[in-house]
């Protein structure tokens, strides 16, 4: 199969994108002039504007005032800064909520929420749905030809869920589409359990607060429905924009880590990967996450890469310093934002963008970090921003290059949601921390991996990990991958339920034949309990008694004599591993695989990632996250320091190099 040519996702921007959210409407005009001067000093070439400006553009019913936005767009143009123009639909103003009270979201308990913050809308309310299309259409009509316009930014971080009657009506329609009739719905939801059979569509409501734990299949479908409804909103705005502005890329900023947004981003990725679309993501590090602190950047990037399917993607937001809503107090150490920003670029981002350009003087985010903090240009933060801007210029030639990963970790958001549904056997078998733990273990060994979806073509990855994949309908795609020569590693309690969260007969269900293992009984462990294995390692949180049905037993439990813990099986030209517990030391397990880093022996925390152009030009990013200097045995030219790089060149602690390689 010939790979599709890599798309230029930000053709309107020269080189890599560098800038952030810019809210000049919060400032008097004289500050705007200073902003442009500082942007030039920092090398900013793009600003995301109009994210939260509904109230100024459309201050009342039928009233449209574009004067201020015209000025902002002209200001950017005069300063040589391109605009990532947002549609401002993420925050309806009070007049709108008052005029259309049914657009305010309803909580699971049934009460309607008030306005006074942001994202106060019900995704299912026709008045809101119509208003956002009108807004997008008017903006696109007006600014399609503006010379500052580089790209469109629809909404902002879609995540709102609502439980109102309008939501109920849309949910019923979505379910009819999915199941055809009530028999189909009752089957899928297993409503004979607790006598929940539906006899009329009108009886089907959102999963509002009820007296007991609700039906898990029902809860799961509501999450699917919510994700689809938000995606429909995005697409409705994108279509309205494309009518007037067919040649500019359109995006929306995804919140890639965790599950806060409740969106199935692999599903969203399909719609964000077409012509004139791009994957852009927001990422805020979790400061007190000691196990996986440094690899967090690589993890967010791995998922972004997975969503972009081989195309570059864009880091739309990060924080230049402490994020106030993280509890504050977690300042980035000197050099950290440089290393982290470069980390995203190393892993395929076509630039480094921030929330936000200038710190707000008021509002909830008045203490959130910014490229220009309250302390202005003499701050360490701004000085580092200037340094980064210079690096971004030096790196212009990497635009359009991509990262090839040696491995993939499988993530299915629906399976994560399945885990979140009521009635799980163990609350310690959470998927995301486990995925990140495997990712961190690979990162520490110098293995670059993507986060991929279990149903996609995985043949480009020599090794695929499925540490936590509770819900899997069938093994067809994974079998194809293994038989074709891949190595698949499956973690415990995977493949056990179908798409409706019904338990497959014959544990471990969908994967039983492929693994050649029969699980007899699950043994959920206490939080601090460990089980000893006969290779000297241990497992935590979970164990299983299991018997071979063709797989070879590699490691057994000491605590459950005669019971296997780790199985291995050759299938077709590939192989599959099954772990019936969560190994406490992933390294020992990874030693069993044929997965070598390019530079064996690099100290843990010295990260290397390569970006390659289709014509073969390649760039080795070297990020030294440690406090000791390191040597990277490569040859070429360091684009950051603009000096030659030889195999004996040292990379000082807490610094980076980007080596244009001579190969
Ligand atoms: C999110 C939002 C921004 C801002 C930042 C920082 O990513 O998109 O508007 O709130 O977080 O908190």
XYZ file of C-alpha atoms and ligand atoms in Angstrom:
675
model
C 0.000 0.000 0.000
C 1.470 3.385 -0.987
C 1.286 5.716 1.991
C -0.796 8.843 1.491
C 1.339 11.954 1.036
C 1.744 13.916 4.250
C -0.546 16.956 4.314
C 0.650 20.464 5.123
C -1.819 21.007 7.945
C -1.070 24.717 8.394
C -0.272 25.982 4.888
C -1.063 29.577 5.837
C 1.740 29.724 8.393
C 5.373 30.036 7.395
C 7.398 27.373 9.192
C 6.199 26.079 12.536
C 3.340 27.727 14.412
C 4.338 29.721 17.460
C 1.920 31.789 19.517
C -1.129 31.405 21.696
C -4.652 32.465 22.593
C -4.799 36.222 22.324
C -7.590 38.192 24.006
C -6.968 41.864 23.204
C -10.615 42.656 23.970
C -9.583 42.472 27.638
C -7.115 45.348 27.191
C -7.065 49.015 26.179
C -5.823 49.841 22.704
C -2.325 51.001 23.767
C -1.597 47.535 25.136
C -2.381 46.066 21.703
C 0.536 47.990 20.214
C 2.832 46.649 22.923
C 1.498 43.154 22.258
C 2.509 43.332 18.630
C 5.970 44.641 19.519
C 6.448 41.809 22.027
C 5.105 39.231 19.577
C 7.689 40.365 17.061
C 10.400 40.153 19.707
C 9.313 36.613 20.574
C 8.894 35.491 16.970
C 5.176 34.809 17.359
C 3.650 34.071 13.960
C 0.101 33.032 14.872
C -2.467 34.098 17.456
C -5.744 32.381 18.313
C -8.318 35.132 18.528
C -12.037 35.451 19.211
C -12.312 32.321 21.364
C -14.611 33.926 23.929
C -15.988 37.020 22.158
C -19.594 36.144 21.431
C -20.748 39.020 23.650
C -18.814 41.629 21.685
C -19.606 40.363 18.170
C -23.239 39.601 18.801
C -24.256 41.725 21.806
C -27.985 41.108 21.455
C -30.602 39.385 19.302
C -29.966 40.311 15.675
C -27.166 42.738 16.608
C -23.822 42.235 14.929
C -20.769 44.358 15.650
C -17.599 43.302 13.950
C -15.643 46.549 14.363
C -13.422 45.329 17.184
C -12.647 42.007 15.525
C -11.903 43.838 12.253
C -9.386 45.933 14.188
C -7.829 42.864 15.810
C -7.485 41.070 12.473
C -5.985 44.197 10.871
C -3.632 44.617 13.835
C -2.365 41.060 13.416
C -1.926 41.570 9.706
C 0.037 44.769 10.228
C 2.271 42.931 12.714
C 2.919 39.995 10.404
C 1.031 37.636 12.714
C -1.465 35.142 11.276
C -4.837 34.465 12.861
C -6.237 31.188 14.050
C -9.735 32.629 14.047
C -12.113 31.081 16.564
C -15.874 31.097 16.276
C -16.533 32.162 19.898
C -19.381 29.700 20.258
C -17.992 28.027 23.386
C -19.435 30.667 25.652
C -22.893 32.091 24.978
C -23.379 35.455 26.741
C -26.062 36.092 29.383
C -28.461 37.754 26.919
C -28.531 34.578 24.877
C -29.118 32.321 27.874
C -31.864 34.608 29.109
C -33.544 34.748 25.712
C -33.274 30.955 25.322
C -33.362 29.486 28.828
C -33.798 26.007 27.372
C -30.201 26.249 26.089
C -28.800 26.224 29.632
C -27.619 22.750 30.617
C -29.531 20.556 33.035
C -27.596 18.563 35.660
C -28.171 14.830 36.212
C -30.269 15.718 39.293
C -32.685 17.540 37.012
C -32.049 21.180 37.922
C -31.076 23.695 35.275
C -27.691 25.329 35.753
C -27.310 29.095 35.726
C -25.091 31.235 33.567
C -22.076 33.069 34.986
C -19.141 31.001 33.708
C -18.530 29.473 30.257
C -19.638 26.562 28.088
C -23.154 27.034 29.419
C -25.109 25.398 26.701
C -27.008 22.256 25.984
C -25.567 20.611 22.861
C -29.065 19.360 22.023
C -30.935 22.671 22.134
C -32.045 23.760 18.635
C -31.681 27.473 19.508
C -28.018 26.939 20.372
C -27.445 24.646 17.390
C -28.866 27.301 15.057
C -27.044 30.185 16.717
C -23.604 28.601 16.378
C -24.118 27.877 12.699
C -25.240 31.459 12.134
C -22.198 32.756 14.022
C -19.756 30.544 12.106
C -21.352 31.478 8.825
C -21.231 35.225 9.479
C -17.593 35.081 10.588
C -16.557 32.978 7.617
C -18.361 35.249 5.186
C -16.655 38.312 6.648
C -13.130 37.036 7.196
C -12.649 34.346 4.534
C -10.601 36.743 2.448
C -8.785 38.524 5.272
C -5.041 38.403 4.681
C -4.326 37.534 8.340
C -6.530 34.447 8.285
C -4.547 31.209 8.420
C -7.019 28.755 9.932
C -10.347 28.331 11.714
C -10.792 27.264 15.320
C -14.307 25.991 16.010
C -15.709 26.312 19.554
C -13.299 25.452 22.333
C -12.698 22.132 24.044
C -16.105 20.533 23.491
C -17.190 18.688 26.621
C -20.637 19.801 27.785
C -23.171 17.106 28.706
C -26.815 17.836 29.395
C -29.684 15.798 30.824
C -32.686 17.891 29.741
C -35.811 16.908 27.819
C -34.314 18.128 24.531
C -31.400 15.796 25.195
C -33.901 13.000 25.844
C -35.574 13.567 22.474
C -32.256 13.563 20.607
C -31.113 10.505 22.549
C -34.263 8.613 21.576
C -33.661 9.459 17.906
C -30.007 8.382 18.192
C -31.077 5.079 19.774
C -33.719 4.406 17.107
C -31.017 4.861 14.548
C -28.676 2.498 16.368
C -31.107 -0.254 17.323
C -34.067 0.115 14.957
C -36.731 -0.870 17.462
C -37.314 -1.258 21.166
C -36.579 -4.985 21.056
C -33.116 -4.128 19.785
C -32.683 -1.552 22.529
C -33.926 -3.877 25.267
C -31.577 -6.607 24.082
C -28.585 -4.286 23.902
C -29.213 -2.893 27.344
C -30.127 -6.221 28.934
C -33.235 -4.664 30.418
C -34.574 -7.928 31.800
C -32.086 -7.279 34.607
C -33.993 -5.415 37.362
C -37.156 -5.320 35.255
C -36.154 -2.322 33.179
C -37.851 -3.253 29.889
C -38.893 -0.235 27.797
C -42.230 -0.412 26.009
C -42.326 3.093 24.530
C -39.510 5.310 23.248
C -40.833 8.150 25.388
C -39.811 6.159 28.475
C -36.156 6.374 27.502
C -34.523 9.307 29.299
C -30.944 10.466 29.856
C -29.241 8.712 32.802
C -30.458 11.223 35.372
C -29.754 10.695 39.038
C -31.756 7.667 40.120
C -32.222 5.796 43.354
C -29.728 3.024 42.572
C -26.833 2.443 40.216
C -28.117 2.757 36.652
C -27.872 0.170 33.883
C -24.267 0.188 32.577
C -25.195 -0.349 28.913
C -27.545 2.628 29.111
C -24.861 4.818 30.705
C -22.375 3.720 28.059
C -24.733 4.610 25.204
C -25.344 8.043 26.688
C -21.633 8.728 26.565
C -21.478 7.602 22.930
C -24.462 9.766 22.170
C -22.911 12.793 23.930
C -19.672 12.437 21.995
C -21.576 12.114 18.705
C -23.759 15.132 19.511
C -20.751 17.335 20.266
C -19.032 16.157 17.117
C -22.188 17.007 15.164
C -22.040 20.515 16.605
C -18.425 20.872 15.525
C -19.230 19.573 12.042
C -22.201 21.914 11.683
C -19.964 24.926 12.291
C -17.193 23.528 10.121
C -19.629 23.031 7.224
C -20.903 26.599 7.580
C -17.322 27.907 7.514
C -16.319 25.786 4.524
C -19.152 27.265 2.464
C -17.496 30.675 2.542
C -13.901 29.722 3.259
C -13.277 26.438 1.456
C -9.500 26.624 1.358
C -8.526 27.276 4.979
C -7.917 24.477 7.494
C -10.475 24.000 10.248
C -9.823 22.531 13.671
C -11.044 22.377 17.221
C -8.808 21.908 20.240
C -9.097 18.413 21.725
C -8.325 17.679 25.382
C -6.285 14.633 24.702
C -5.380 13.210 28.045
C -7.789 11.614 30.462
C -11.480 11.393 30.052
C -12.752 14.798 31.092
C -14.179 15.754 27.705
C -16.089 12.476 27.337
C -15.377 12.417 23.600
C -14.381 9.410 21.563
C -11.457 11.195 19.972
C -10.692 8.342 17.587
C -14.180 8.856 16.179
C -13.547 12.626 16.105
C -10.155 12.014 14.508
C -11.859 10.596 11.427
C -13.640 13.914 10.842
C -10.633 16.038 11.773
C -8.262 14.312 9.390
C -9.817 15.172 6.033
C -8.729 17.822 3.550
C -8.510 21.225 5.185
C -8.902 19.781 8.650
C -6.288 19.189 11.321
C -5.882 17.580 14.698
C -5.007 20.155 17.331
C -4.716 19.434 21.018
C -4.464 21.112 24.403
C -2.200 19.648 27.012
C -1.586 20.626 30.622
C 0.877 18.599 32.653
C -0.187 17.071 35.936
C 2.491 18.424 38.286
C 2.210 16.000 41.186
C 2.208 12.894 39.040
C 5.645 11.680 40.019
C 5.716 8.360 38.159
C 4.988 9.710 34.746
C 5.822 13.412 34.965
C 8.413 13.708 32.195
C 6.814 11.253 29.764
C 3.490 13.089 29.956
C 4.445 15.261 27.004
C 5.363 12.183 24.993
C 2.113 10.479 26.025
C -0.074 13.406 24.915
C 1.890 13.529 21.679
C 1.596 9.761 21.169
C -2.175 10.058 21.322
C -2.200 13.119 19.056
C -0.096 11.224 16.531
C -2.458 8.287 16.782
C -5.428 10.557 16.082
C -3.640 12.223 13.161
C -2.961 8.885 11.428
C 0.503 9.657 10.194
C -0.075 13.322 9.492
C 1.424 16.055 11.604
C -0.751 17.660 14.281
C -0.617 20.872 16.273
C -0.169 21.628 19.964
C -2.796 24.349 20.334
C -2.516 25.045 24.065
C -0.057 24.428 26.848
C 0.937 26.426 29.876
C 4.051 28.590 30.024
C 4.196 28.144 33.786
C 1.891 27.159 36.656
C -1.746 26.504 35.743
C -3.879 28.106 38.422
C -6.580 25.426 38.225
C -4.021 22.711 38.926
C -3.957 24.086 42.457
C -1.242 26.612 41.655
C 2.204 26.525 43.173
C 3.751 24.341 40.504
C 6.066 26.693 38.712
C 7.974 25.272 35.780
C 11.650 25.072 36.550
C 14.129 26.943 34.423
C 14.378 25.332 31.010
C 11.361 23.142 31.556
C 8.923 24.874 29.229
C 11.600 24.898 26.523
C 12.197 21.173 26.871
C 8.523 20.384 27.041
C 7.581 22.606 24.107
C 10.310 21.028 22.058
C 9.070 17.623 23.184
C 5.722 18.183 21.467
C 7.504 19.319 18.314
C 9.856 16.321 18.488
C 6.811 14.088 18.580
C 5.152 15.554 15.507
C 3.547 18.861 16.447
C 3.845 21.526 13.764
C 4.541 24.142 16.394
C 4.071 25.142 20.012
C 1.112 27.233 21.065
C -0.001 28.378 24.486
C -2.949 29.450 26.520
C -2.407 32.390 26.531
C -0.397 35.275 25.145
C -0.863 37.889 27.892
C -1.969 37.094 31.443
C -5.514 38.314 32.128
C -5.930 40.953 34.817
C -9.359 39.687 35.746
C -11.589 36.669 35.519
C -11.194 33.121 36.725
C -7.894 32.689 34.909
C -6.217 35.885 36.151
C -3.438 33.792 37.727
C -3.028 31.345 34.889
C 0.420 31.445 33.347
C 0.946 33.268 30.065
C 3.678 33.902 27.526
C 3.668 37.486 28.804
C 3.110 37.120 32.552
C 1.936 39.953 34.820
C 5.639 40.672 35.369
C 6.112 41.387 31.660
C 9.150 40.991 29.474
C 11.765 40.690 32.198
C 10.292 37.442 33.542
C 12.132 34.164 33.047
C 8.970 32.918 31.369
C 9.005 35.589 28.678
C 12.732 35.219 28.150
C 12.245 31.512 27.561
C 9.369 32.270 25.212
C 11.734 34.459 23.200
C 14.299 31.664 23.168
C 11.681 29.178 22.033
C 10.556 31.544 19.284
C 14.101 31.588 17.965
C 14.264 27.790 18.064
C 10.983 27.557 16.167
C 12.453 29.738 13.421
C 15.582 27.576 13.305
C 13.371 24.518 12.921
C 11.225 25.797 10.036
C 12.590 23.117 7.706
C 11.164 20.262 9.804
C 7.592 21.299 8.957
C 5.823 18.380 7.283
C 8.111 15.689 8.696
C 6.610 12.897 10.768
C 7.518 10.370 13.462
C 7.547 6.597 12.874
C 6.893 4.674 16.063
C 8.194 1.239 16.962
C 5.181 0.274 19.006
C 1.599 1.179 19.783
C -0.493 1.115 22.923
C -4.164 0.479 22.277
C -6.809 2.834 23.547
C -10.514 2.600 22.923
C -12.403 5.415 24.642
C -15.565 3.313 24.610
C -13.756 0.616 26.535
C -12.583 3.207 29.058
C -16.181 4.368 29.427
C -17.236 0.750 29.856
C -14.809 0.539 32.746
C -16.405 3.665 34.259
C -19.899 2.177 34.219
C -21.385 1.023 37.519
C -20.712 -2.409 38.958
C -17.045 -3.083 38.174
C -15.303 -5.887 40.005
C -12.271 -3.765 40.880
C -11.892 -0.027 41.133
C -8.103 -0.407 40.849
C -8.135 -1.688 37.265
C -8.489 1.815 35.837
C -7.388 1.983 32.191
C -5.720 5.392 31.811
C -3.131 5.108 34.610
C -2.232 1.667 33.283
C -1.836 2.875 29.712
C 0.362 5.701 30.951
C 2.408 3.331 33.108
C 3.200 1.181 30.062
C 3.888 4.244 28.003
C 6.259 5.579 30.663
C 8.075 2.247 30.866
C 8.599 2.263 27.101
C 9.608 5.925 27.145
C 12.244 5.196 29.779
C 13.659 2.486 27.541
C 13.870 4.827 24.570
C 10.997 3.297 22.615
C 8.745 5.734 20.749
C 5.164 4.551 20.598
C 1.816 5.787 19.336
C -1.528 5.439 21.031
C -3.723 3.646 18.494
C -7.250 2.310 18.222
C -7.738 -1.483 18.333
C -9.821 -1.507 15.139
C -7.305 0.258 12.902
C -4.644 -1.248 10.652
C -1.816 -1.941 13.099
C 0.555 -3.622 10.676
C 3.078 -0.752 10.767
C 3.860 -1.472 14.437
C 6.235 -4.340 15.289
C 4.787 -4.526 18.805
C 1.328 -3.600 20.069
C 0.320 -3.420 23.729
C -3.242 -3.770 24.983
C -2.714 -3.262 28.715
C -6.371 -2.543 29.444
C -9.019 -3.308 26.856
C -12.023 -4.512 28.779
C -14.558 -4.124 25.984
C -13.848 -5.804 22.661
C -16.499 -7.174 20.352
C -14.324 -9.694 18.517
C -10.694 -10.518 17.850
C -10.762 -10.111 14.050
C -8.482 -7.096 13.727
C -6.016 -8.141 16.412
C -5.840 -11.644 14.938
C -5.094 -10.183 11.506
C -2.306 -8.133 13.058
C -0.753 -11.092 14.899
C -1.093 -13.562 12.041
C 0.577 -10.993 9.812
C 3.679 -11.032 11.995
C 2.928 -8.628 14.848
C 3.643 -9.117 18.531
C 0.615 -8.419 20.706
C 0.816 -8.051 24.489
C -2.529 -8.257 26.277
C -3.098 -7.185 29.867
C -5.537 -8.813 32.304
C -9.291 -8.369 32.125
C -9.185 -7.573 28.407
C -11.708 -8.693 25.810
C -14.186 -9.660 28.507
C -17.254 -7.696 27.411
C -18.919 -6.893 24.096
C -19.862 -3.458 22.760
C -22.947 -3.409 24.992
C -20.868 -4.222 28.072
C -22.369 -7.723 28.223
C -19.951 -10.368 29.498
C -18.746 -12.642 26.697
C -19.334 -16.311 27.411
C -16.117 -18.262 27.933
C -13.543 -15.983 29.587
C -11.508 -14.104 28.500
C -14.201 -13.796 25.906
C -13.303 -12.196 22.595
C -9.611 -13.027 23.009
C -9.857 -16.606 24.257
C -9.079 -18.291 20.923
C -6.350 -15.900 19.944
C -4.609 -16.082 23.318
C -5.049 -19.844 23.652
C -5.963 -19.278 27.278
C -9.061 -20.088 29.310
C -9.622 -17.886 32.329
C -11.403 -19.803 35.052
C -11.815 -17.194 37.749
C -11.000 -13.546 38.397
C -9.160 -12.707 41.602
C -9.462 -8.979 42.304
C -6.852 -7.981 44.877
C -6.829 -5.385 47.628
C -5.204 -2.061 46.794
C -1.941 -2.857 48.590
C -1.866 -6.572 47.902
C 0.776 -8.147 45.704
C 1.083 -11.621 44.304
C 4.483 -13.282 43.902
C 5.438 -14.787 40.539
C 7.963 -17.568 40.047
C 10.363 -15.430 37.977
C 10.992 -13.283 41.066
C 8.632 -10.488 40.023
C 5.180 -9.681 41.324
C 1.743 -8.604 40.192
C -0.746 -6.159 41.680
C -4.436 -5.256 41.737
C -5.626 -8.349 39.939
C -4.930 -12.024 39.343
C -6.674 -14.774 37.434
C -6.670 -18.509 37.590
C -6.231 -19.576 34.018
C -5.414 -22.670 32.006
C -3.640 -23.070 28.715
C -5.622 -23.888 25.598
C -2.593 -23.928 23.356
C -0.462 -21.176 24.904
C 2.867 -21.856 26.580
C 3.140 -21.040 30.281
C 6.083 -18.669 30.814
C 5.597 -17.544 34.413
C 3.406 -18.935 37.179
C 2.050 -17.613 40.445
C 3.849 -18.627 43.592
C 0.790 -17.815 45.656
C -1.599 -19.930 43.581
C 0.480 -23.074 42.995
C 0.107 -24.546 39.552
C -1.565 -21.446 38.137
C -0.020 -19.638 35.207
C 0.476 -15.866 35.263
C 2.076 -15.121 31.887
C 1.314 -16.994 28.679
C 2.928 -16.849 25.268
C 1.691 -18.239 21.989
C 2.894 -18.212 18.401
C 0.051 -17.470 15.977
C 0.608 -17.296 12.205
C 3.808 -15.323 11.679
C 3.342 -13.424 14.917
C 2.980 -13.992 18.608
C 0.764 -13.052 21.472
C 1.442 -12.628 25.192
C -1.195 -12.692 27.908
C -0.644 -11.344 31.403
C -3.192 -12.379 33.996
C -1.976 -9.755 36.480
C -0.594 -6.228 36.301
C 3.196 -6.667 36.632
C 4.639 -4.282 39.187
C 7.913 -4.146 37.275
C 7.157 -3.669 33.598
C 10.835 -3.585 32.747
C 11.320 -7.240 33.567
C 8.494 -8.113 31.240
C 9.702 -5.777 28.469
C 13.097 -7.519 28.590
C 11.342 -10.547 27.122
C 10.412 -8.684 23.919
C 12.527 -7.913 20.913
C 12.125 -4.158 21.152
C 15.410 -2.286 21.139
C 15.969 1.461 21.334
C 18.044 3.062 18.612
C 20.639 4.238 21.130
C 20.958 1.516 23.744
C 22.623 2.638 26.935
C 21.361 6.212 26.973
C 20.595 7.207 30.553
C 16.938 7.137 31.549
C 15.501 10.583 30.890
C 17.617 11.311 27.839
C 15.007 11.166 25.119
C 15.584 10.850 21.385
C 12.881 11.060 18.719
C 13.284 11.296 14.972
C 11.181 13.262 12.495
C 11.614 12.314 8.844
C 10.494 13.944 5.613
C 9.045 11.871 2.812
C 12.222 12.499 0.822
C 14.329 10.970 3.614
C 15.721 14.128 5.284
C 15.726 13.404 8.983
C 16.043 15.254 12.283
C 17.006 13.688 15.545
C 15.571 15.486 18.558
C 17.601 14.948 21.720
C 16.004 16.110 24.961
C 18.013 15.842 28.127
C 15.507 15.747 30.987
C 18.208 14.792 33.495
C 20.580 16.881 35.569
C 23.680 15.359 33.968
C 25.211 15.900 30.568
C 24.826 13.127 28.000
C 26.315 12.048 24.702
C 24.125 11.115 21.728
C 26.090 9.163 19.107
C 24.737 10.950 16.022
C 26.252 13.120 13.314
C 24.972 16.231 11.639
C 24.137 19.804 12.469
C 22.353 21.010 15.592
C 19.705 23.441 14.373
C 19.164 24.960 17.819
C 22.762 25.906 18.593
C 23.643 26.127 14.886
C 26.794 24.046 15.318
C 28.082 20.735 14.054
C 27.108 17.619 16.000
C 29.460 14.665 16.250
C 29.063 11.375 18.102
C 31.130 12.807 20.957
C 29.263 16.119 21.302
C 27.764 16.445 24.767
C 24.248 17.549 25.477
C 24.244 19.522 28.739
C 21.724 18.776 31.478
C 18.223 20.205 30.970
C 18.839 21.182 27.332
C 17.904 20.015 23.853
C 19.391 19.620 20.407
C 17.796 19.008 17.028
C 20.289 17.314 14.770
C 19.806 17.523 11.004
C 21.294 14.135 10.305
C 23.934 13.121 7.854
C 23.016 9.555 7.043
C -8.227 25.248 28.454
C -9.062 26.273 27.706
C -8.540 27.668 27.800
C -8.014 27.946 29.186
C -6.943 26.943 29.481
C -6.172 27.203 30.741
O -7.378 24.558 27.685
O -9.211 25.961 26.339
O -9.583 28.551 27.479
O -9.062 27.861 30.094
O -7.530 25.681 29.556
O -6.871 26.920 31.874
